[in-house]
Short mmCIF file of C-alpha atoms in Angstrom, two decimals:
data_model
loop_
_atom_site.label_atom_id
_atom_site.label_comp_id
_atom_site.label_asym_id
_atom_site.label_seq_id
_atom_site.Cartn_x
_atom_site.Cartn_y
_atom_site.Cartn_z
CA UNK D 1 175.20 -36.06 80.46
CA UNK D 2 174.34 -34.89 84.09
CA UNK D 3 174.10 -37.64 86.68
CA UNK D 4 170.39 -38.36 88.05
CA UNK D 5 170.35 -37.78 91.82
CA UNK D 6 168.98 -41.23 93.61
CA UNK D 7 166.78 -41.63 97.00
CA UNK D 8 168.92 -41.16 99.89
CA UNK D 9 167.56 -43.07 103.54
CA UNK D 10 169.46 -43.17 106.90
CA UNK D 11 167.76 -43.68 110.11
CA UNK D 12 169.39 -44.49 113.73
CA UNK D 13 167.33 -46.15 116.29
CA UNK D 14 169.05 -46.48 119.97
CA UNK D 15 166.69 -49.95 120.66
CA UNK D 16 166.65 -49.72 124.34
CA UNK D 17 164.63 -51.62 127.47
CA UNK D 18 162.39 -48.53 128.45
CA UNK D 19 161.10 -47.41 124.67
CA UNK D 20 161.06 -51.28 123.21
CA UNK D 21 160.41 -55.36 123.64
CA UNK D 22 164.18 -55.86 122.96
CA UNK D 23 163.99 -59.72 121.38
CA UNK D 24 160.30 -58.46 119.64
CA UNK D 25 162.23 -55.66 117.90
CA UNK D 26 164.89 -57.80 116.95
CA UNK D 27 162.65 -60.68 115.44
CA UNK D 28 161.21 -57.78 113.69
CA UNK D 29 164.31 -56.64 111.94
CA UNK D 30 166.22 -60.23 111.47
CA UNK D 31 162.76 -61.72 110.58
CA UNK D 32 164.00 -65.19 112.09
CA UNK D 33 163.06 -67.02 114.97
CA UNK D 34 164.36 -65.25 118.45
CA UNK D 35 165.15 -66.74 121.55
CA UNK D 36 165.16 -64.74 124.74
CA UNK D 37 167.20 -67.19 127.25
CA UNK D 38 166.81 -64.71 129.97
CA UNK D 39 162.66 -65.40 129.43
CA UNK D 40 162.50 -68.51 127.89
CA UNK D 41 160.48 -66.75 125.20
CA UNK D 42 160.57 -66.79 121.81
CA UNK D 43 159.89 -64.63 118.79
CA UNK D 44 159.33 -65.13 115.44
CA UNK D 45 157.93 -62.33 113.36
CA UNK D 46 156.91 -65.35 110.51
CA UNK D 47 154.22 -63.12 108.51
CA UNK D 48 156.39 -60.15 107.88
CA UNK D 49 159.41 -62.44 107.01
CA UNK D 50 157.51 -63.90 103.73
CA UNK D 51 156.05 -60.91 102.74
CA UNK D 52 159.24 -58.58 102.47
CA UNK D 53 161.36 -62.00 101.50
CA UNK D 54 163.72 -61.11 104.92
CA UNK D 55 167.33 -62.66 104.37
CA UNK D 56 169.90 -62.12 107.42
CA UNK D 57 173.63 -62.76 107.53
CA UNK D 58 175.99 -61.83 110.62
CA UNK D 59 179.20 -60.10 109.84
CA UNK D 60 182.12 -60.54 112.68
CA UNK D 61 185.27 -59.08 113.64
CA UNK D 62 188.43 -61.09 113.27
CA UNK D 63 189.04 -60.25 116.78
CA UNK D 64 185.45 -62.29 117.84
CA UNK D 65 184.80 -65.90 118.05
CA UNK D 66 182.41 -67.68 114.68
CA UNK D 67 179.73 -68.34 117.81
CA UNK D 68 178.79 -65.20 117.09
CA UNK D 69 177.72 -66.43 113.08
CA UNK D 70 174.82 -67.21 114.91
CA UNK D 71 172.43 -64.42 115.02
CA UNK D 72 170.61 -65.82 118.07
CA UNK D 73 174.17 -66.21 120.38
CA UNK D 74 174.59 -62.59 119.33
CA UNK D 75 171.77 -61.28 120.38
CA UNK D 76 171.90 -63.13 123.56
CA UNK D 77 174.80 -61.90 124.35
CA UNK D 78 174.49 -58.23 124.16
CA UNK D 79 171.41 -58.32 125.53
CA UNK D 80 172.67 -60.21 128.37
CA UNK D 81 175.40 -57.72 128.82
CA UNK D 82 173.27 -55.02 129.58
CA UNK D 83 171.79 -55.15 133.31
CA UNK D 84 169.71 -51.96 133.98
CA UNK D 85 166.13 -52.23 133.41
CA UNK D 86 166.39 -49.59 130.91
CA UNK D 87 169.79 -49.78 129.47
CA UNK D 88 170.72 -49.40 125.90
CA UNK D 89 171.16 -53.10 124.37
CA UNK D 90 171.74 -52.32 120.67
CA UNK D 91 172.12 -49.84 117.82
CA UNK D 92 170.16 -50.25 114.48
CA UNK D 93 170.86 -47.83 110.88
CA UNK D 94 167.77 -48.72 108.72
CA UNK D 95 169.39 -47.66 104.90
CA UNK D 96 167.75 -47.16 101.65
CA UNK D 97 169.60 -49.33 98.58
CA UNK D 98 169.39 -48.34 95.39
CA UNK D 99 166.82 -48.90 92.40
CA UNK D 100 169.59 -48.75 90.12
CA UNK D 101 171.35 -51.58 91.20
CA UNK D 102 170.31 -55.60 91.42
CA UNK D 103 169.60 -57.40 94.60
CA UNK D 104 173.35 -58.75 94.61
CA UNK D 105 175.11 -55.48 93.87
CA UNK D 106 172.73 -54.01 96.69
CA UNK D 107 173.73 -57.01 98.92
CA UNK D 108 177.64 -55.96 97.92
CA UNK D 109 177.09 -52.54 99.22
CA UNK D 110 175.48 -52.99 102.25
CA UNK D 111 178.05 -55.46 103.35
CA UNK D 112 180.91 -53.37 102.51
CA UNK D 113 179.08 -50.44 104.61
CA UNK D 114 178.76 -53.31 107.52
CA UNK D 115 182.30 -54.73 107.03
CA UNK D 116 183.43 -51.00 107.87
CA UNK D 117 181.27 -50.75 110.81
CA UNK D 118 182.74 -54.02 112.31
CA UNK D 119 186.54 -53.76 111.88
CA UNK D 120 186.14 -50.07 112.99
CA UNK D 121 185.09 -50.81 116.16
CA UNK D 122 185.69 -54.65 116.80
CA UNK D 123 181.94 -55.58 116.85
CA UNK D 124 179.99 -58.27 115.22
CA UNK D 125 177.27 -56.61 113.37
CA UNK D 126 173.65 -58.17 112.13
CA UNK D 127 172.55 -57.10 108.71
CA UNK D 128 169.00 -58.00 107.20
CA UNK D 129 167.74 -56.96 103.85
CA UNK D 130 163.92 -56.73 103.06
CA UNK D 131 162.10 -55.97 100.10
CA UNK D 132 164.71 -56.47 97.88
CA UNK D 133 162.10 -57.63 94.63
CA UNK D 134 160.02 -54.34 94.96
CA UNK D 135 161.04 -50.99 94.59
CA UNK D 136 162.14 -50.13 98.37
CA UNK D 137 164.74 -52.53 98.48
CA UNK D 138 166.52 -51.37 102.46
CA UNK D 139 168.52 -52.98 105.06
CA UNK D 140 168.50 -53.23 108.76
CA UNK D 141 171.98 -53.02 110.15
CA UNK D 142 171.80 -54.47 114.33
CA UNK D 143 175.40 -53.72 116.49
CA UNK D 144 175.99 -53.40 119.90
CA UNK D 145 177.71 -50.79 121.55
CA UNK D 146 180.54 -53.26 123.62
CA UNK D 147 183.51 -54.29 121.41
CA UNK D 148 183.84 -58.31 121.33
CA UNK D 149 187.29 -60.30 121.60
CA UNK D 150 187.13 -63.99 121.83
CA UNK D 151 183.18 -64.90 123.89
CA UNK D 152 183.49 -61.88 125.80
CA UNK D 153 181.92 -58.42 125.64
CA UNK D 154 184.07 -55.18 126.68
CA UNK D 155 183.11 -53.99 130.11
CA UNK D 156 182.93 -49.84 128.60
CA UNK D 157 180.80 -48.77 125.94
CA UNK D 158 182.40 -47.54 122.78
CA UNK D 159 182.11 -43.75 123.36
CA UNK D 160 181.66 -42.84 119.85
CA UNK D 161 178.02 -44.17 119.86
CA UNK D 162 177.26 -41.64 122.44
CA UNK D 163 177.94 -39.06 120.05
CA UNK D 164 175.69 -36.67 118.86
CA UNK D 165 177.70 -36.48 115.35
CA UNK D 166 177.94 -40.14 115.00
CA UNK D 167 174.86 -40.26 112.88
CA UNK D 168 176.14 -37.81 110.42
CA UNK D 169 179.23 -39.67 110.05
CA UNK D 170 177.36 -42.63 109.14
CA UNK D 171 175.51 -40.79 106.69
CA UNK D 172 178.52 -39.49 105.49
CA UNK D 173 180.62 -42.78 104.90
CA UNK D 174 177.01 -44.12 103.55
CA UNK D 175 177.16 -41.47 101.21
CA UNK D 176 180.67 -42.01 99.89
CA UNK D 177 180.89 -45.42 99.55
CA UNK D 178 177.75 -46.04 97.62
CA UNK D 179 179.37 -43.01 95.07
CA UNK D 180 182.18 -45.43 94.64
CA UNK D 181 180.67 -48.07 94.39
CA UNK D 182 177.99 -46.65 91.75
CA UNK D 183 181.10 -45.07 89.62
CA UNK D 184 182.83 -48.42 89.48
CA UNK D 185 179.47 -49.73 88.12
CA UNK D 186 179.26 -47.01 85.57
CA UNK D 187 175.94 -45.84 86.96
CA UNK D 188 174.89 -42.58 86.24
CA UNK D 189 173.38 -41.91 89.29
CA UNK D 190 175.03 -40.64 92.58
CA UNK D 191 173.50 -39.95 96.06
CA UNK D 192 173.58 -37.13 98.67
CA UNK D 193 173.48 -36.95 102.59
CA UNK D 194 172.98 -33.14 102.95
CA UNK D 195 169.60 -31.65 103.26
CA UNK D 196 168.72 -29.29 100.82
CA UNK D 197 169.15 -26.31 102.87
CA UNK D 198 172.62 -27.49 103.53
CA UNK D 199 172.95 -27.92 99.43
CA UNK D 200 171.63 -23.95 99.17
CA UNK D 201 168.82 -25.45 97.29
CA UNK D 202 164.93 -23.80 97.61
CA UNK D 203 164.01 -27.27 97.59
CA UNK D 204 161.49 -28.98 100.39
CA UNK D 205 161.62 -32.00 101.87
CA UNK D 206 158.73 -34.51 101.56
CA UNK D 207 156.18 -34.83 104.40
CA UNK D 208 156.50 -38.38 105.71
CA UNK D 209 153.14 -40.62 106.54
CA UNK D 210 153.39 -42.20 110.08
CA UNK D 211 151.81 -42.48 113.04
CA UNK D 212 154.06 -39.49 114.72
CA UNK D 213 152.90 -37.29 111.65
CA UNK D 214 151.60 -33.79 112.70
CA UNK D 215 149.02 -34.01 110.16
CA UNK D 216 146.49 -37.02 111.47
CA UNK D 217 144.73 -36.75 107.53
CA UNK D 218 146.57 -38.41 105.61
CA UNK D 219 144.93 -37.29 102.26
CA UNK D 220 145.39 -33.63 103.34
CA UNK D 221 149.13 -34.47 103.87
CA UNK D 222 149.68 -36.71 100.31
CA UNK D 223 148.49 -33.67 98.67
CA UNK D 224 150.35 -31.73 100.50
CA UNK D 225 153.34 -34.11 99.37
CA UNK D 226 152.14 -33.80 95.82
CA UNK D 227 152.04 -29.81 95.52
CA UNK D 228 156.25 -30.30 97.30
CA UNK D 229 157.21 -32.61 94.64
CA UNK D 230 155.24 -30.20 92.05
CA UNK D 231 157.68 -26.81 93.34
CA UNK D 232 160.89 -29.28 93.53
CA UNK D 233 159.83 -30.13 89.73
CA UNK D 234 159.63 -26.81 88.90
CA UNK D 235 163.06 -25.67 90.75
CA UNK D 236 164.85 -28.45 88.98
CA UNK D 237 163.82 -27.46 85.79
CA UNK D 238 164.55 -23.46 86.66
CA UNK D 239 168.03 -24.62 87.09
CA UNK D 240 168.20 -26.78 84.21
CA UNK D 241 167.40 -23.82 82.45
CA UNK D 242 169.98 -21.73 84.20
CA UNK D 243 172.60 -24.35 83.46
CA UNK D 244 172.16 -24.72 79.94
CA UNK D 245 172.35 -20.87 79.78
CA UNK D 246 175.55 -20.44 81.45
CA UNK D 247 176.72 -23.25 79.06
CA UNK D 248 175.68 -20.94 75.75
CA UNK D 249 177.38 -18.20 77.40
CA UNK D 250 180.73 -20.23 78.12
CA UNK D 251 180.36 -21.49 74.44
CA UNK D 252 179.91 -17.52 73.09
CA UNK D 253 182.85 -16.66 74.84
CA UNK D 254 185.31 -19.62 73.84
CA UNK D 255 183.52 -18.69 69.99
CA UNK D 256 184.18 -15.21 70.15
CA UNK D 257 188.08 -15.49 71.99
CA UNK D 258 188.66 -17.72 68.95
CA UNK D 259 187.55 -15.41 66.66
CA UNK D 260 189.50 -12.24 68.51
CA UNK D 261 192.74 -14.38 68.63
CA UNK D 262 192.26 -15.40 64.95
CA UNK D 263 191.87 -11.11 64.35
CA UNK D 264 195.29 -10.47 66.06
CA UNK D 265 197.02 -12.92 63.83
CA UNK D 266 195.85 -11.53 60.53
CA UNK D 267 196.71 -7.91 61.79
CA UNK D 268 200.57 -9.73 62.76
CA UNK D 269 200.85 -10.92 59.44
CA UNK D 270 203.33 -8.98 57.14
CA UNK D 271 201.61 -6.26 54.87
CA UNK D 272 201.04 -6.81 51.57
CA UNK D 273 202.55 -5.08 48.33
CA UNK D 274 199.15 -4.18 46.92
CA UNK D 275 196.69 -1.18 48.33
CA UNK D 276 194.00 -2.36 50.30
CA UNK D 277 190.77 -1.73 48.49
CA UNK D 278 188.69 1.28 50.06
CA UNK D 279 185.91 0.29 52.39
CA UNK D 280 182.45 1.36 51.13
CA UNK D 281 179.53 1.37 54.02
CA UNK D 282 176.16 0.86 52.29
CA UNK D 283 172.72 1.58 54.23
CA UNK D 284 172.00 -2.23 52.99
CA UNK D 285 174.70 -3.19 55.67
CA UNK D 286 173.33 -1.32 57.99
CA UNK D 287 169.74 -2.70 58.00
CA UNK D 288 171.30 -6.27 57.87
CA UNK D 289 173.17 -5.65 61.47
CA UNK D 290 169.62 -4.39 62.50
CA UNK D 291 168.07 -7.54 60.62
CA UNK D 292 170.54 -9.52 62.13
CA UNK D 293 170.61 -7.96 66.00
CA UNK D 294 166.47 -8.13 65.53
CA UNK D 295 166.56 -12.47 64.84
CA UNK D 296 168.51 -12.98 67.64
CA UNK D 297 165.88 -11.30 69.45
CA UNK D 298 163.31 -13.40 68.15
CA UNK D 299 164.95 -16.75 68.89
CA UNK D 300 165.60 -15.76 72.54
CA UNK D 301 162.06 -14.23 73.18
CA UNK D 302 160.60 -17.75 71.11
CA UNK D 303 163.11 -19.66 73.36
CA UNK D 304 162.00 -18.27 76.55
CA UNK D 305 158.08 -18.09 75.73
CA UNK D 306 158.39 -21.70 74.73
CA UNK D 307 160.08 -22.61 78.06
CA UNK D 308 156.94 -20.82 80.11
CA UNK D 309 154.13 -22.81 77.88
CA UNK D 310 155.77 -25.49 79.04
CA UNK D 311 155.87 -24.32 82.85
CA UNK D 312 152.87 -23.23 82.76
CA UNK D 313 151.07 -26.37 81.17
CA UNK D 314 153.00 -28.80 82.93
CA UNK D 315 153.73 -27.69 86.59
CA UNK D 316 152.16 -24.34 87.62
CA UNK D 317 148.95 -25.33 86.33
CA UNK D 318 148.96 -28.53 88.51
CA UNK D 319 150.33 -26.41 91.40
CA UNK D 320 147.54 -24.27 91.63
CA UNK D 321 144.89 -26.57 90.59
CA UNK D 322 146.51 -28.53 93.96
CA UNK D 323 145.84 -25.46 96.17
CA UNK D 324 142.68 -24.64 94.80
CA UNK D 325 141.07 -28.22 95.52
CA UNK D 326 142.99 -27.66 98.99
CA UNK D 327 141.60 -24.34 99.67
CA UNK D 328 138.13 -25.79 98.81
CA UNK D 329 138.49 -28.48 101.24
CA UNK D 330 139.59 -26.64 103.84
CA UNK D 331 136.83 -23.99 103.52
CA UNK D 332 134.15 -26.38 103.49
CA UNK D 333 135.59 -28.46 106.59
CA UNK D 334 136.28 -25.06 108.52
CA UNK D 335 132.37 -23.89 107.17
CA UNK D 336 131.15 -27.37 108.81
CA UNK D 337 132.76 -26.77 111.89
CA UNK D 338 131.48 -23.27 112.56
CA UNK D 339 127.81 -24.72 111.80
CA UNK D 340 128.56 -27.99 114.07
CA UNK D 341 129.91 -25.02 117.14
CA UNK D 342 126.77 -23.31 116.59
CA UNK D 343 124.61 -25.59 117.00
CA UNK D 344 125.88 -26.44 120.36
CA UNK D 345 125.65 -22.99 121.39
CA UNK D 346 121.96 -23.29 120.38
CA UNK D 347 121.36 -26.21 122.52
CA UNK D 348 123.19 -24.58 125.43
CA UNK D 349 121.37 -21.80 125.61
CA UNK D 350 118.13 -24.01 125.46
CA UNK D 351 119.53 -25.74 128.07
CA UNK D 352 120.29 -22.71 130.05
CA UNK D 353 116.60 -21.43 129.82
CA UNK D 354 115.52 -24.90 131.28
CA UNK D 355 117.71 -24.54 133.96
CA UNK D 356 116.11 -20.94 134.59
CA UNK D 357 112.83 -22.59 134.42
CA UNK D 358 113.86 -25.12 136.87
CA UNK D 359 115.45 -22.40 139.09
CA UNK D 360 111.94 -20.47 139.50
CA UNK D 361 110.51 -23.48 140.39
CA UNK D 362 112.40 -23.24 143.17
CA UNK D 363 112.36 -21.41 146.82
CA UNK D 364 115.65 -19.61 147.83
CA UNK D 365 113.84 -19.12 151.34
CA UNK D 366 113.38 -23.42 152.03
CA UNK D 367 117.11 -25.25 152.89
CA UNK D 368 115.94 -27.83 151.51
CA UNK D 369 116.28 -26.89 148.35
CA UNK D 370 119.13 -24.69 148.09
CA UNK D 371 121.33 -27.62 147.21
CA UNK D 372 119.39 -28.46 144.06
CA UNK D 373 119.28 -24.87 143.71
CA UNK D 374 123.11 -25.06 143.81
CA UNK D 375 123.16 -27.37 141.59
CA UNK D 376 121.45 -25.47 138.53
CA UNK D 377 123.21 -22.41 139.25
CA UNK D 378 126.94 -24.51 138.96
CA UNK D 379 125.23 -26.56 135.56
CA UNK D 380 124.31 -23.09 134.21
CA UNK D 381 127.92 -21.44 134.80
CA UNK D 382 129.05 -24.75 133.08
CA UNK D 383 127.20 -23.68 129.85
CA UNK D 384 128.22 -20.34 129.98
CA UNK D 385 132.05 -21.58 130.01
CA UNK D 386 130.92 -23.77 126.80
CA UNK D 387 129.39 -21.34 125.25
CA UNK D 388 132.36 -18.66 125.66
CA UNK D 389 134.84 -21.50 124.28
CA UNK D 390 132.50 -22.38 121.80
CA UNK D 391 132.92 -18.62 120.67
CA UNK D 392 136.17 -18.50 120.62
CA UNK D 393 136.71 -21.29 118.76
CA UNK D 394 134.28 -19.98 115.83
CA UNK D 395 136.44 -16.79 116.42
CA UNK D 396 139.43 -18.72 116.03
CA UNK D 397 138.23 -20.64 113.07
CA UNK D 398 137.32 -17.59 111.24
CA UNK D 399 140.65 -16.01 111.55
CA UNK D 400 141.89 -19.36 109.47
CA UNK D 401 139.59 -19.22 107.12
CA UNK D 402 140.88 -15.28 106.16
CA UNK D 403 144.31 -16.50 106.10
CA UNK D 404 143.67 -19.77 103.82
CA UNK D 405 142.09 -16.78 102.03
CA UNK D 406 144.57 -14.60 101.46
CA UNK D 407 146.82 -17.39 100.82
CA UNK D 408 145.03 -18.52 97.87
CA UNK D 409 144.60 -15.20 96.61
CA UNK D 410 148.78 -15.20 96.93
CA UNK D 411 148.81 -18.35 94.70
CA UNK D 412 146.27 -17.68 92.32
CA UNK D 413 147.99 -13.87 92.25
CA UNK D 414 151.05 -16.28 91.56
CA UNK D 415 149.87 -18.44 88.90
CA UNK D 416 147.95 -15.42 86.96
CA UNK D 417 151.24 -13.44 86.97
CA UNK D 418 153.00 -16.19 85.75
CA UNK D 419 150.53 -16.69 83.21
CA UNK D 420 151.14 -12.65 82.05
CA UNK D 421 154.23 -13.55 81.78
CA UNK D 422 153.82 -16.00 79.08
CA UNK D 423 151.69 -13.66 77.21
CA UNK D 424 154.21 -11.08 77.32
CA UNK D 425 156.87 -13.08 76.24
CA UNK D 426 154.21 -14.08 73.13
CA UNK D 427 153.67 -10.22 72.84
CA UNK D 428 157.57 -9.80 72.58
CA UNK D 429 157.95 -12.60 70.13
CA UNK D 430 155.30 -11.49 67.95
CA UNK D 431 156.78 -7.77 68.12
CA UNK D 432 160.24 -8.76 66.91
CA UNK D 433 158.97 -10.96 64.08
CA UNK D 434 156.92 -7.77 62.72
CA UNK D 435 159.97 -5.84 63.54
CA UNK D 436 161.96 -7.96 61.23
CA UNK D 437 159.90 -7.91 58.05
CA UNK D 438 159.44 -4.29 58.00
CA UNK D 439 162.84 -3.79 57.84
CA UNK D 440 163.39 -6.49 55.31
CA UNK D 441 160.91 -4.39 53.03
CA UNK D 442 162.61 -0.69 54.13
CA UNK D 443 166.00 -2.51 52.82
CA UNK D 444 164.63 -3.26 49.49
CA UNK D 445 164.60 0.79 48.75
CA UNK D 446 167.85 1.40 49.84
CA UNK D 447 170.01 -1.21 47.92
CA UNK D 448 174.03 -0.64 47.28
CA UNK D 449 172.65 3.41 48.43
CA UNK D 450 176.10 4.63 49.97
CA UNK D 451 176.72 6.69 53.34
CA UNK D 452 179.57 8.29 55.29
CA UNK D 453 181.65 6.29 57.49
CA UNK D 454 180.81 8.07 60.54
CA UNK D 455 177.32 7.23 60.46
CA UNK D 456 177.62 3.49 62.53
CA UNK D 457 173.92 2.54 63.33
CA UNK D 458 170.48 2.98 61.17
CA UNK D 459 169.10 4.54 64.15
CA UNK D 460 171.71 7.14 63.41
CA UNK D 461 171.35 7.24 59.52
CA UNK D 462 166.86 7.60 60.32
CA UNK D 463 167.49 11.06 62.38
CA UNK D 464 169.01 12.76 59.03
CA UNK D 465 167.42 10.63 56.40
CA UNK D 466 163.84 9.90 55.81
CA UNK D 467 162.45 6.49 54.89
CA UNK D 468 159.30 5.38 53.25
CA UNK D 469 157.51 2.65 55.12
CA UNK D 470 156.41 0.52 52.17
CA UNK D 471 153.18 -2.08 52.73
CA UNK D 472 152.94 -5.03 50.37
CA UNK D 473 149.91 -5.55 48.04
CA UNK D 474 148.17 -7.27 50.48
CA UNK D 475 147.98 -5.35 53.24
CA UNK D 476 147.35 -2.44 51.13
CA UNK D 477 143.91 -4.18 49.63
CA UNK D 478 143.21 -4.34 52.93
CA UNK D 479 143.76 -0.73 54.02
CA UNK D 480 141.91 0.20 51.17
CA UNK D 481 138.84 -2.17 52.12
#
């Protein structure tokens, strides 16, 4: 049975001075009470704690003193080691555990991973888990980038942080050890750090929801989410498919070796004393190779019209009923826009022929007035700009409402000749089952009827001999109707 591929998460955040509140961030992660002894502050991020159920343990080097059990001293101290106003205080891996294991066997893992991370490079190392009752169980994994030995913090930074690799290794050794770890379980499940591109899969990653998302509508981008995970549905089952094929094939081949090798031991075997009877070749035989050859046909065109139903029902259907109601949408918020720009233009230009009013009313020959005068003239060049822009922009929307256009012709194009498809297969499978009974009733005329050996196919035997195509009773009522 094939293993199910699990969620894979690894995210590296440099937490430094200039981007965050150091001690906020950290209360954030360890969810405990944090005291800044450089401020006299303290943090406690008490809400968030209860609701994900927050537990935090400190891992340390042999090589370190047990102060640092304490995840306040810790933090203290590496924050305290850093003296720019912007420096780099501490590194932090945010990792995804897996559904498939409980909250201790997650715990196991993660620890392990941490363990590594410490003896590796002589650091203490903070790790919190949240969420470990729900179904995004993850950890937060806090080091600094100074090796410890005894109270005291390494005057260089470990250089291996600084590297732009260093997050793929982590992803790597994530990777790996959670495939252990999920093999000495006897979970059929594994994970993978490579993206799909770097898998050669036609794959695409999911769209993620935050506030950096290039998409501001979120309903526009969980839809967009939806119709991904729709096309990832259907490539997995495409090579599904493809698998099981090559696996028939492999099958037919080891089947028909067997049968070759089984052949060339007959033909080995000694001859025997009596004459081997004379082959006779009867037309019957022939038909039942065609008979034969013409079932197979059948199965695989029922096989493979039976797979498309069940793509089409299942996850082209949804796919383009997805793009449809997201064509729609779009249309009608681009229409709305166009109508909302026009209407501004309208009121500009009434604008503009107020301002021309205005100007009339006006002397160019008295200096008194030529700054008001000014003044209408610059308001009216204003509009002007607006109204330009305003064009454009209804220019520019128009050009994206023909390409969502022809983009949903593409898909419906897409669904409709996928839907042919399934048709034709029906058409095929329909064919071949005709096929087959009309030669069942031609072979009922030529029973034991003999034929020279050279003749090897009936397509060979029709050109010189003619055969009656017979009708049953049935069908001949009907004719006769």
């Amino acid at each position: 049975m094939a293993k199910k591929e699990g969620y894979y998460h690894l995210t590296s955040r440099t937490i430094s001075r200039g981007k965050y509140n150091v001690p906020s961030r950290m209360a954030y992660s360890v969810g405990i009470e944090i005291e800044d002894e450089n401020t006299g502050r303290k943090y406690h991020k008490e809400k968030k704690a209860e609701r994900e159920g927050i537990e935090t343990e400190m891992i340390v080097n042999k090589e370190a003193s047990d102060k640092f059990k304490d995840t306040n001293y810790f933090f203290n101290k590496i924050n305290q080691s850093e003296k720019r106003s912007d420096a780099r205080v501490f590194y932090e891996l945010e990792i995804s555990l897996l559904q498939d294991l409980n909250k201790e066997e997650n715990k196991e893992l993660a620890r392990h991973f941490a363990k590594g991370i410490s003896d590796k490079y002589k650091i203490p190392v903070s790790i919190s888990y949240h969420k470990m009752d729900t179904h995004n169980p993850h950890a937060h994994i806090i080091f600094g980038e100074r090796s410890v030995e005894g109270e005291e913090l390494s005057k260089k930074k470990i250089s291996d942080f600084r590297s732009r690799h260093q997050v793929k290794n982590f992803r790597q050794i994530w990777a790996e050890q959670a495939n252990e770890y999920l093999n000495e379980k006897n979970k059929n499940m594994f994970i993978d750090d490579r993206s799909y591109r770097e898998r050669g899969s036609e794959k695409q990653a999911m769209r993620r929801i935050n506030k950096y998302s290039e998409i501001q509508d979120t309903k526009e981008l969980r839809r967009e989410n939806r119709i991904i995970r729709i096309e990832n549905k259907e490539i997995d089952y495409k090579e599904k498919h493809r698998v099981i094929k090559y696996e028939m094939k492999d099958r037919m081949f080891i089947a028909q070796q067997k049968l070759y090798r089984r052949e060339v031991k007959a033909m080995a075997e000694p001859a025997r004393s009596l004459k081997p009877k004379a082959k006779v070749v009867t037309v019957h035989k022939l038909y039942d190779k065609e008979i034969e050859k013409n079932e197979d046909t059948f199965r695989q065109k029922k096989e493979e019209h039976k797979i498309q139903r069940n793509l089409n029902k299942t996850v082209n259907k949804e796919k383009f009923k997805d793009r449809k109601q997201m064509y729609k949408e779009r249309l009608q918020q681009s229409k709305s826009t166009i109508g909302l720009k026009k209407d501004d233009i309208r009121e500009l230009k009434l604008s503009n022929k107020e301002l021309k009013a205005d100007l009339k009313g006006t002397s160019r020959l008295n200096p008194f007035q030529w700054k008001e005068r000014k003044a209408i003239k610059r308001q009216m060049a204003r509009n002007k700009a607006k109204m330009m822009k305003k064009r454009y922009e209804i220019r520019k929307e128009k050009t994206k409402q023909r390409l969502q256009k022809e983009k949903y012709k593409e898909h419906r194009k897409e669904y409709v000749g996928q839907k042919k498809k399934e048709y034709g297969l029906l058409k095929d499978k329909i064919a071949s089952k005709l096929q087959g009974k009309a030669l069942n009733r031609e072979k009922q005329q030529v029973k034991n009827k003999q034929i020279d050996d050279k003749v090897v196919s009936l397509k060979e035997y029709k050109k010189t001999h003619k055969v009656e195509k017979i009708r049953t009773a049935e069908r001949k009522q009907g004719r006769a109707r």
